[in-house]
Coordinates of C-alpha atoms in Angstrom, one line a residue:
Chain S
M1 CA 57.9 82.9 88.8
S2 CA 55.9 80.6 91.1
R3 CA 58.6 81.1 93.7
L4 CA 57.9 84.9 93.4
L5 CA 54.2 84.3 94.0
L6 CA 54.8 82.2 97.0
A7 CA 56.9 84.9 98.6
V8 CA 53.8 87.1 99.0
P9 CA 51.9 84.8 101.4
A10 CA 55.2 84.3 103.2
M11 CA 55.6 88.0 103.7
L12 CA 52.1 88.4 104.9
G13 CA 52.6 85.3 107.2
V14 CA 55.7 86.9 108.6
F15 CA 53.6 90.0 109.4
V16 CA 50.9 88.0 111.0
V17 CA 53.4 86.1 113.1
V18 CA 55.2 89.2 114.2
F19 CA 52.0 91.1 115.0
F20 CA 50.4 88.4 117.1
V21 CA 53.6 87.3 118.8
I22 CA 54.2 90.8 120.0
R23 CA 50.6 91.1 121.1
M24 CA 51.2 88.1 123.4
L25 CA 53.6 90.1 125.5
P26 CA 52.7 90.7 129.1
G27 CA 51.5 94.3 129.4
D28 CA 50.9 96.4 126.3
S29 CA 52.8 99.4 124.9
A30 CA 50.6 101.8 126.9
E31 CA 52.0 100.5 130.2
A32 CA 55.5 100.4 128.7
M33 CA 55.2 103.9 127.3
L34 CA 53.6 105.7 130.3
G35 CA 55.6 103.8 133.0
A36 CA 54.5 102.4 136.3
S37 CA 53.4 105.7 137.8
A38 CA 50.6 106.2 135.2
T39 CA 47.0 106.3 136.4
D40 CA 44.4 104.0 135.0
A41 CA 42.7 106.9 133.3
Q42 CA 45.9 107.9 131.6
I43 CA 46.4 104.4 130.3
E44 CA 42.8 104.2 129.0
T45 CA 43.3 107.5 127.2
Y46 CA 46.5 106.3 125.6
R47 CA 44.9 103.0 124.6
A48 CA 41.9 104.8 123.0
A49 CA 44.2 107.2 121.1
H50 CA 46.4 104.4 119.7
G51 CA 43.5 102.0 119.1
L52 CA 44.7 99.5 121.7
D53 CA 41.2 99.2 123.2
K54 CA 39.9 97.7 120.0
P55 CA 39.6 93.9 119.6
A56 CA 42.8 92.2 118.2
P57 CA 41.4 91.5 114.7
V58 CA 40.5 95.2 114.3
Q59 CA 43.9 96.2 115.5
F60 CA 45.4 93.7 113.0
W61 CA 43.3 95.2 110.2
I62 CA 44.5 98.7 111.1
A63 CA 48.1 97.5 111.3
L64 CA 47.8 95.8 108.0
K65 CA 46.4 99.0 106.3
N66 CA 49.2 101.0 107.9
L67 CA 51.7 98.5 106.7
F68 CA 50.7 99.1 103.1
R69 CA 51.2 102.8 103.7
G70 CA 54.7 102.0 105.0
D71 CA 53.7 102.9 108.5
L72 CA 55.1 100.4 111.1
G73 CA 54.1 102.6 114.1
D74 CA 56.2 104.8 116.3
S75 CA 59.2 103.8 118.3
L76 CA 58.7 104.3 122.1
S77 CA 62.4 104.9 122.8
H78 CA 63.4 106.9 119.6
Y79 CA 60.2 109.0 119.5
R80 CA 59.9 108.7 115.7
P81 CA 58.5 106.2 113.1
V82 CA 59.8 102.7 113.5
L83 CA 60.5 102.5 109.8
S84 CA 62.8 105.4 109.7
V85 CA 64.8 104.1 112.7
V86 CA 65.1 100.7 111.1
L87 CA 66.0 102.0 107.6
E88 CA 68.7 104.2 109.1
R89 CA 70.4 101.2 110.7
L90 CA 69.8 98.7 107.8
P91 CA 72.7 99.8 105.5
S92 CA 75.3 99.1 108.2
T93 CA 74.0 95.5 108.6
I94 CA 73.7 95.0 104.8
E95 CA 77.3 96.3 104.4
L96 CA 78.5 93.8 107.0
A97 CA 76.5 90.9 105.5
A98 CA 77.6 91.7 102.0
Y99 CA 81.3 91.9 102.7
G100 CA 81.0 88.9 104.9
I101 CA 79.4 86.8 102.3
V102 CA 81.5 87.9 99.3
L103 CA 84.8 87.5 101.1
G104 CA 83.6 84.4 103.0
S105 CA 82.5 82.7 99.8
V106 CA 85.8 83.5 97.9
F107 CA 87.7 82.1 100.9
A108 CA 85.5 79.0 101.0
V109 CA 85.6 78.3 97.3
I110 CA 89.4 78.5 97.2
L111 CA 89.7 76.2 100.2
G112 CA 87.0 73.9 98.9
V113 CA 88.6 73.6 95.5
V114 CA 92.0 72.9 97.0
A115 CA 90.5 70.3 99.4
A116 CA 88.6 68.6 96.6
S117 CA 91.6 68.4 94.3
F118 CA 93.7 66.9 97.0
R119 CA 91.0 64.5 98.2
G120 CA 92.2 62.2 101.0
R121 CA 95.7 63.7 101.2
W122 CA 97.0 66.1 103.8
P123 CA 95.8 69.5 102.4
D124 CA 92.3 68.0 102.3
L125 CA 92.5 66.7 105.8
I126 CA 93.8 70.0 107.2
I127 CA 91.1 72.0 105.4
T128 CA 88.3 69.6 106.4
A129 CA 89.5 69.5 110.0
Y130 CA 89.7 73.3 110.0
S131 CA 86.2 73.8 108.7
T132 CA 84.7 71.2 110.9
F133 CA 86.2 72.9 113.9
G134 CA 85.4 76.4 112.7
M135 CA 81.7 75.5 112.3
S136 CA 81.6 74.4 115.9
L137 CA 82.9 77.7 117.2
P138 CA 80.2 80.2 118.4
T139 CA 80.3 83.5 116.5
F140 CA 80.7 85.5 119.7
Y141 CA 83.7 83.3 120.7
I142 CA 85.6 83.9 117.4
G143 CA 84.6 87.5 117.6
L144 CA 86.0 88.0 121.1
W145 CA 89.3 86.4 120.2
I146 CA 89.6 88.5 117.1
L147 CA 89.0 91.6 119.3
M148 CA 91.6 90.2 121.8
V149 CA 94.2 89.9 119.1
F150 CA 93.6 92.8 116.8
A151 CA 92.1 95.4 119.2
V152 CA 93.9 94.7 122.5
K153 CA 97.2 93.1 121.6
L154 CA 97.9 94.7 118.1
D155 CA 95.7 97.8 118.5
V156 CA 94.8 98.0 114.8
I157 CA 91.1 98.2 115.3
P158 CA 89.0 99.8 118.1
V159 CA 87.3 97.6 120.7
S160 CA 84.0 99.2 120.0
A161 CA 83.5 100.6 116.5
S162 CA 80.7 103.0 117.4
A163 CA 82.7 104.5 120.2
V164 CA 85.2 106.1 117.9
E165 CA 84.3 109.0 115.6
G166 CA 85.5 109.2 112.0
L167 CA 86.9 105.8 111.8
P168 CA 88.0 104.5 108.3
R169 CA 85.4 102.1 107.0
W170 CA 87.7 99.1 106.8
K171 CA 88.5 99.4 110.5
T172 CA 84.8 99.1 111.4
L173 CA 84.3 96.1 109.1
F174 CA 87.6 94.3 109.6
G175 CA 86.6 92.4 112.8
P176 CA 83.1 91.3 112.1
V177 CA 83.9 90.4 108.5
L178 CA 87.0 88.4 109.5
T179 CA 84.8 86.6 112.0
I180 CA 82.4 85.5 109.3
V181 CA 85.2 84.5 107.0
V182 CA 87.1 82.5 109.6
G183 CA 83.9 80.7 110.5
G184 CA 84.3 78.9 107.2
S185 CA 80.9 77.3 107.1
L186 CA 80.9 77.3 103.3
V187 CA 84.1 75.3 102.9
R188 CA 82.6 71.9 103.4
T189 CA 79.7 72.5 101.0
T190 CA 82.1 73.6 98.2
R191 CA 84.3 70.6 98.8
S192 CA 81.5 68.1 98.7
A193 CA 79.7 69.8 95.8
I194 CA 82.9 69.6 93.7
L195 CA 83.7 66.0 94.8
E196 CA 80.2 65.0 93.7
I197 CA 80.6 66.7 90.3
L198 CA 84.0 65.0 89.8
E199 CA 82.2 61.6 89.8
E200 CA 80.1 62.6 86.8
D201 CA 80.6 61.1 83.3
F202 CA 81.4 64.3 81.6
I203 CA 84.4 64.8 83.8
R204 CA 85.7 61.4 82.9
T205 CA 85.2 62.2 79.3
A206 CA 87.1 65.5 79.7
R207 CA 89.9 63.6 81.4
A208 CA 90.0 61.0 78.7
K209 CA 90.2 63.8 76.1
G210 CA 93.3 65.1 77.9
V211 CA 91.9 68.4 79.3
P212 CA 94.4 69.8 81.8
K213 CA 93.5 69.0 85.4
A214 CA 93.2 72.7 86.5
L215 CA 90.9 73.4 83.6
I216 CA 88.6 70.5 84.6
L217 CA 88.6 71.6 88.2
F218 CA 87.8 75.3 87.6
R219 CA 85.7 75.2 84.4
H220 CA 83.9 71.9 84.4
A221 CA 83.7 71.0 88.1
L222 CA 83.4 74.5 89.7
G223 CA 80.9 75.7 87.1
N224 CA 78.6 72.8 87.8
A225 CA 79.1 73.0 91.5
L226 CA 77.7 76.6 91.4
I227 CA 74.2 75.6 92.3
P228 CA 74.8 74.1 95.8
I229 CA 77.3 76.9 96.4
I230 CA 74.8 79.6 95.5
T231 CA 72.2 78.0 97.7
M232 CA 74.8 77.9 100.5
V233 CA 75.5 81.6 99.9
G234 CA 71.8 82.4 100.3
Y235 CA 71.9 80.4 103.5
G236 CA 75.0 82.3 104.4
L237 CA 73.1 85.5 104.1
A238 CA 70.6 84.2 106.6
V239 CA 73.4 83.2 108.9
S240 CA 75.0 86.6 108.5
F241 CA 71.8 88.4 109.4
G242 CA 71.2 86.2 112.4
G243 CA 74.9 86.5 113.2
A244 CA 74.7 90.3 112.9
I245 CA 72.8 90.3 116.2
V246 CA 75.9 88.8 117.9
L247 CA 78.5 90.5 115.7
E248 CA 77.1 94.0 116.2
T249 CA 77.0 93.4 119.9
V250 CA 80.5 92.1 120.1
F251 CA 82.1 94.7 117.8
G252 CA 79.9 97.7 118.8
R253 CA 78.4 98.4 115.3
S254 CA 75.1 100.1 115.3
G255 CA 73.1 98.0 112.8
V256 CA 69.7 96.4 113.0
G257 CA 70.9 93.5 115.1
K258 CA 72.1 95.8 117.9
L259 CA 68.9 97.9 117.4
L260 CA 66.8 94.8 118.1
I261 CA 68.8 93.9 121.2
D262 CA 68.4 97.5 122.5
A263 CA 64.7 97.6 121.7
I264 CA 64.2 94.4 123.6
T265 CA 66.1 95.7 126.6
V266 CA 64.1 98.9 126.9
R267 CA 60.8 97.0 126.0
D268 CA 60.2 99.2 122.9
Y269 CA 57.7 96.7 121.4
P270 CA 56.8 98.5 118.2
L271 CA 60.5 98.7 117.4
V272 CA 61.0 95.0 118.2
Q273 CA 58.1 94.3 115.9
G274 CA 59.3 96.5 113.1
T275 CA 62.9 95.3 113.3
T276 CA 61.9 91.7 113.3
F277 CA 59.6 92.3 110.3
V278 CA 62.1 94.1 108.2
I279 CA 64.8 91.5 108.9
A280 CA 62.4 88.7 108.0
L281 CA 61.4 90.5 104.8
F282 CA 65.0 90.9 103.9
M283 CA 65.5 87.1 104.3
I284 CA 62.6 86.3 102.1
V285 CA 63.9 88.6 99.3
A286 CA 67.4 87.1 99.8
N287 CA 66.0 83.5 99.4
L288 CA 64.2 84.6 96.3
L289 CA 67.3 86.1 94.8
T290 CA 69.2 82.9 95.6
D291 CA 66.6 80.9 93.6
V292 CA 66.7 83.3 90.7
A293 CA 70.6 83.2 90.7
A294 CA 70.5 79.4 90.8
G295 CA 68.2 79.5 87.8
F296 CA 70.7 81.7 85.9
A297 CA 73.6 79.5 86.8
D298 CA 71.9 76.4 85.6
P299 CA 69.2 76.6 82.9
R300 CA 68.1 73.0 83.8
I301 CA 66.5 74.3 87.0
R302 CA 64.6 77.0 85.2
V303 CA 63.1 74.5 82.9
A304 CA 62.3 72.0 85.7
G305 CA 60.6 74.7 87.8
A306 CA 62.7 76.6 90.3
G307 CA 60.2 75.9 93.1
E308 CA 61.6 72.4 93.6
L309 CA 65.1 73.5 94.6
Chain Y
M1 CA 77.2 47.9 114.8
E2 CA 80.8 47.0 114.2
A3 CA 80.9 49.1 111.1
I4 CA 80.0 52.2 112.9
L5 CA 82.7 51.8 115.4
K6 CA 85.2 51.9 112.6
N7 CA 83.9 55.3 111.6
K8 CA 86.5 57.9 113.0
F9 CA 84.0 60.7 113.1
F10 CA 81.5 58.7 115.1
V11 CA 84.1 57.4 117.6
I12 CA 85.8 60.8 118.2
G13 CA 82.5 62.7 118.3
G14 CA 80.9 60.1 120.5
G15 CA 83.9 60.1 122.8
I16 CA 83.7 63.9 123.2
V17 CA 80.0 63.8 123.9
L18 CA 80.4 60.9 126.3
I19 CA 83.2 62.6 128.3
I20 CA 81.3 65.9 128.5
S21 CA 78.1 64.0 129.6
L22 CA 80.0 62.2 132.3
L23 CA 81.6 65.4 133.6
V24 CA 78.2 67.0 133.7
L25 CA 76.5 64.0 135.2
F26 CA 79.1 63.5 138.0
A27 CA 79.6 67.2 138.6
P28 CA 79.1 66.9 142.4
L29 CA 82.0 64.4 142.6
L30 CA 84.4 66.5 140.5
T31 CA 84.4 69.7 142.5
S32 CA 84.2 70.6 146.2
Y33 CA 82.9 74.1 145.4
D34 CA 79.4 75.5 145.3
Y35 CA 78.5 77.0 141.9
G36 CA 76.8 80.0 143.5
A37 CA 79.2 80.6 146.4
V38 CA 80.5 84.2 146.1
D39 CA 84.1 84.7 147.3
L40 CA 84.9 88.4 146.5
P41 CA 88.5 88.4 148.0
N42 CA 89.4 85.7 145.5
K43 CA 87.7 87.1 142.4
Q44 CA 89.1 86.8 138.9
L45 CA 92.0 84.6 139.8
P46 CA 93.9 83.0 137.0
P47 CA 93.9 79.2 136.8
G48 CA 95.9 77.7 139.6
A49 CA 96.0 74.7 142.1
E50 CA 93.0 75.9 144.1
H51 CA 90.8 76.8 141.1
I52 CA 91.9 74.9 138.1
M53 CA 90.1 77.3 135.7
G54 CA 90.3 80.3 137.9
T55 CA 87.4 82.3 139.4
D56 CA 84.9 84.7 137.9
L57 CA 84.1 88.3 138.8
Y58 CA 82.3 87.2 142.0
G59 CA 85.1 84.8 143.0
R60 CA 83.0 81.7 142.0
D61 CA 85.0 78.7 140.8
V62 CA 84.8 78.6 137.0
W63 CA 85.4 74.8 136.6
C64 CA 82.6 74.2 139.1
R65 CA 80.2 76.5 137.3
I66 CA 81.1 75.0 133.9
I67 CA 80.4 71.4 134.8
Y68 CA 77.2 72.4 136.6
G69 CA 76.3 74.8 133.8
G70 CA 76.6 71.9 131.3
R71 CA 73.5 70.4 133.0
V72 CA 71.5 73.5 132.1
S73 CA 73.0 73.9 128.6
L74 CA 72.6 70.2 127.7
T75 CA 69.1 70.0 129.2
V76 CA 68.0 73.0 127.2
A77 CA 69.6 71.6 124.0
L78 CA 68.1 68.1 124.4
G79 CA 64.7 69.5 125.4
S80 CA 64.4 72.0 122.6
T81 CA 65.6 69.4 120.0
A82 CA 63.0 67.0 121.3
V83 CA 60.3 69.6 120.8
A84 CA 61.4 70.2 117.2
L85 CA 61.9 66.5 116.5
V86 CA 58.4 65.5 117.6
V87 CA 56.5 68.5 116.2
G88 CA 58.6 68.7 112.9
T89 CA 58.5 65.0 112.2
M90 CA 54.7 64.6 112.9
L91 CA 53.7 67.7 110.8
G92 CA 56.2 66.8 108.1
A93 CA 54.9 63.2 107.8
L94 CA 51.3 64.4 107.8
S95 CA 52.0 67.1 105.2
G96 CA 54.0 64.8 102.9
Y97 CA 51.5 61.9 103.2
V98 CA 48.2 63.7 103.1
R99 CA 49.3 66.3 100.6
G100 CA 46.7 68.7 99.1
T101 CA 45.5 71.8 100.9
L102 CA 47.0 70.7 104.3
D103 CA 50.4 70.3 102.7
F104 CA 50.2 73.6 101.0
V105 CA 49.2 75.5 104.1
L106 CA 51.8 73.8 106.3
D107 CA 54.5 74.3 103.7
R108 CA 53.7 78.1 103.6
V109 CA 53.8 78.2 107.4
N110 CA 57.2 76.5 107.1
D111 CA 58.3 79.2 104.7
V112 CA 57.3 81.8 107.2
L113 CA 59.2 80.1 110.0
M114 CA 62.3 79.8 107.8
A115 CA 62.2 83.5 107.0
F116 CA 63.4 84.4 110.5
P117 CA 67.1 84.0 111.2
M118 CA 67.2 81.3 113.9
L119 CA 68.7 83.5 116.6
L120 CA 66.4 86.4 116.0
F121 CA 63.4 84.0 116.2
S122 CA 64.6 82.5 119.5
L123 CA 65.2 86.0 120.9
V124 CA 61.7 87.2 120.1
I125 CA 59.9 84.0 121.3
G126 CA 62.1 84.1 124.4
V127 CA 61.0 87.7 125.1
V128 CA 57.3 86.9 124.7
L129 CA 57.4 83.8 126.9
G130 CA 59.8 85.0 129.5
S131 CA 62.9 83.2 130.6
S132 CA 62.6 79.8 132.2
M133 CA 63.9 76.3 131.3
K134 CA 60.5 75.2 129.8
N135 CA 60.3 78.4 127.7
M136 CA 63.8 77.9 126.5
F137 CA 62.7 74.5 125.1
L138 CA 60.2 76.4 123.0
S139 CA 62.2 79.5 122.1
I140 CA 65.1 77.4 120.8
G141 CA 63.0 74.4 119.6
I142 CA 60.5 76.2 117.4
P143 CA 63.1 77.7 115.1
I144 CA 64.6 74.2 114.5
I145 CA 61.2 72.7 113.6
P146 CA 61.7 73.4 109.8
M147 CA 64.8 71.2 109.8
F148 CA 62.8 68.1 110.8
Y149 CA 59.7 69.1 109.0
R150 CA 61.4 69.3 105.6
I151 CA 63.1 66.0 105.9
A152 CA 60.0 64.3 107.2
R153 CA 57.9 65.8 104.4
A154 CA 60.2 64.8 101.6
T155 CA 60.6 61.2 103.0
A156 CA 56.8 60.9 103.5
M157 CA 56.2 62.0 99.9
S158 CA 58.5 59.3 98.5
V159 CA 57.3 56.5 100.9
G160 CA 53.7 57.5 100.5
G161 CA 53.3 55.9 97.1
R162 CA 55.0 52.6 97.9
S163 CA 53.0 49.4 97.5
Y164 CA 53.0 48.4 101.1
V165 CA 51.6 51.8 102.1
L166 CA 48.9 51.4 99.5
A167 CA 48.2 47.9 100.7
A168 CA 47.8 49.2 104.3
R169 CA 45.3 51.8 103.0
A170 CA 43.5 49.2 100.9
M171 CA 43.1 47.0 103.9
G172 CA 41.2 49.8 105.6
G173 CA 44.1 51.3 107.7
G174 CA 43.1 54.9 108.7
R175 CA 45.4 57.8 107.9
M176 CA 46.7 58.2 111.3
R177 CA 47.5 54.5 111.5
V178 CA 49.3 54.5 108.2
I179 CA 51.3 57.5 109.2
L180 CA 52.3 56.1 112.6
R181 CA 52.9 52.5 111.5
H182 CA 54.4 53.0 108.0
I183 CA 55.4 56.6 107.4
I184 CA 57.0 57.6 110.7
P185 CA 59.3 54.5 110.9
N186 CA 60.6 55.3 107.5
V187 CA 61.1 58.9 108.3
L188 CA 63.0 58.4 111.6
P189 CA 66.3 57.1 110.2
H190 CA 66.5 60.3 108.0
T191 CA 65.8 62.6 111.0
L192 CA 68.3 60.7 113.1
V193 CA 71.0 61.9 110.6
I194 CA 70.3 65.5 111.4
L195 CA 69.4 65.0 115.1
S196 CA 72.9 65.2 116.3
S197 CA 73.7 68.4 114.4
A198 CA 70.4 69.8 115.6
I199 CA 71.5 69.3 119.2
G200 CA 74.8 71.0 118.3
G201 CA 72.8 73.9 116.8
A202 CA 70.6 74.1 120.0
I203 CA 73.7 74.3 122.2
L204 CA 75.0 77.1 120.0
A205 CA 71.6 78.9 120.2
E206 CA 71.5 78.6 124.0
A207 CA 75.1 79.9 124.2
S208 CA 74.4 82.9 122.0
L209 CA 71.2 83.8 123.8
G210 CA 73.0 83.5 127.1
F211 CA 75.9 85.6 125.8
L212 CA 73.5 88.3 124.7
G213 CA 72.1 88.3 128.2
F214 CA 68.8 86.5 127.4
G215 CA 69.3 83.1 129.1
I216 CA 67.8 81.5 132.1
P217 CA 68.0 83.9 135.0
Q218 CA 71.0 83.9 137.4
P219 CA 72.3 82.3 139.5
T220 CA 71.6 79.1 137.5
P221 CA 74.7 78.9 135.4
S222 CA 74.5 77.9 131.8
W223 CA 77.5 78.0 129.4
G224 CA 76.1 81.0 127.6
L225 CA 75.6 82.9 130.8
I226 CA 79.1 82.0 132.1
A227 CA 80.6 83.4 128.9
N228 CA 78.4 86.5 129.4
D229 CA 79.7 86.9 133.0
G230 CA 83.2 87.1 131.8
K231 CA 82.5 89.3 128.8
T232 CA 83.0 92.7 130.5
Y233 CA 86.5 91.7 131.7
M234 CA 87.4 89.6 128.7
F235 CA 90.4 91.7 127.8
S236 CA 91.9 91.9 131.3
H237 CA 90.7 88.5 132.7
P238 CA 89.9 86.3 129.8
W239 CA 89.7 83.0 131.6
T240 CA 86.0 82.8 132.4
T241 CA 84.8 83.4 128.9
A242 CA 87.7 81.5 127.4
F243 CA 86.9 78.3 129.2
A244 CA 83.2 78.5 128.9
G245 CA 83.5 79.2 125.1
A246 CA 86.0 76.3 124.8
F247 CA 83.5 73.9 126.4
I248 CA 80.7 75.1 124.2
A249 CA 82.8 74.7 121.1
L250 CA 84.1 71.3 122.1
T251 CA 80.6 70.0 122.8
I252 CA 79.2 71.3 119.5
L253 CA 82.2 69.8 117.7
G254 CA 81.4 66.5 119.4
F255 CA 77.7 66.5 118.3
N256 CA 78.7 67.6 114.8
L257 CA 81.2 64.8 114.4
L258 CA 78.8 62.3 115.8
G259 CA 76.2 63.5 113.3
D260 CA 78.7 63.2 110.4
G261 CA 79.6 59.7 111.5
L262 CA 75.9 58.7 111.7
R263 CA 75.3 60.1 108.3
D264 CA 78.1 58.2 106.7
W265 CA 76.9 55.1 108.4
L266 CA 73.2 55.4 107.5
D267 CA 73.5 56.9 104.1
P268 CA 74.9 54.2 101.7
K269 CA 75.4 56.7 98.9
I270 CA 77.7 58.9 100.9
R271 CA 79.3 55.9 102.5
T272 CA 80.5 54.4 99.2
A273 CA 81.5 57.9 98.0
A274 CA 83.7 58.3 101.1
K275 CA 85.4 54.9 100.6
R276 CA 86.5 55.7 97.1

């Protein structure tokens, strides 16, 4: 609960940061909107009409009031409210992140459990080496090679997902999701979480009682290793959202990441501001859900106060 | 010192980092080309005797650009990590030792910083500041601050109540003095553990920004920008991007392994666990 309360100042803080950071940009949206040929009088009129001539704190107050009305301003390049542009693109990114996390976690948990149960022997060494190496590969690099293999050589997916109409869903998701899964950043966490649990007394007790090894691994160890894994999944969500910027660029998906890059390129500052804000909000909510999920997985945390996680 | 040289991760990671650093440092001795010299008749050559890693879309020698580009990428990575290390550690130590309102406020600020995906944050800061080396230190450094802040804060909290710290306070040591003399020295070993992987993360961030086209302006090559140069022709002439990406990945691997080695060595709990 305390965690929930702390999320509110975080959300406001995010808004403050985004608002003032964008205000620090050279030239305001009047110049960007009207172009270099605009006269001073035209710029003054635009500023007055959009409240840009008022002092920054007043502008902030107006923006804050508009925020609570769900108004994030108008996009300069899309000629409609920022919020509707962002919301239109959001599902695509959420879809990508969700598939990436679910499949990536399943993959990681399987490899992590295998590695932990063969600790120090060759399956463990191979899996650990793989994940160490995978974590060092930039997302765009993995993505480009996946495109190279599956789009250019094998021709099962298109080089750019948005360039082809009426594509089956799995074809647009295949590349980016595979990139997230192959990255394997969760494998090491699962492995070390399970190894740590295997040192606990109750595991020794279970072994002494003669509980089968597989049952110990999946029921006793994996069950208790859920907390660090859930925390990592939450972190993975953050990575996926950040990674979406790169993935959507590489695979030509039109989600919020690509939207942000395009907005920056055409200097559509209200859209940059809105996109950044919505992504950050999403992250805060995701972190909250992670904490709540951790509390469900382990009642001990709920009692001790979830804030300390 | 002997113990750490027995650590495989440390030795392999350190070796990779050392080799790459030497390549980058002695770049002028290792190539006879100029990294900016355009040679259009010889553009997009595959690797061969003349150009061991081929040439890019302007006929520039890729090997030459990569070893010179490493200077930019590594400088950006070290500079931005240094920014994060200094700011994060100081604020974290202050927050964890002083506690109270200051801690509450700084911790909320930290929450806000952590709400932005790192790459997104770097992008937006980069757009605001404009692209230059100094600004890259900030745009990549600021998003890494929470990594150091959190560790410094946690350590300062646990060290803050120890008797020698209380003694220093009782003898009239001011807050700043206690923090600088007693808290920071205790915090540093813990930050050292993440320092190496933070540098790896910074290299990754620079590469991703460069790849997206938001790096230091041309013609200064950085690994990210070299990868970006080759992007358009990746599928017909993959060499430029392939080699640049491989260097990025290898360097990050080196720093990550180095970090793992250092952690094993410095953290006795993990060290004994690994031996078993």
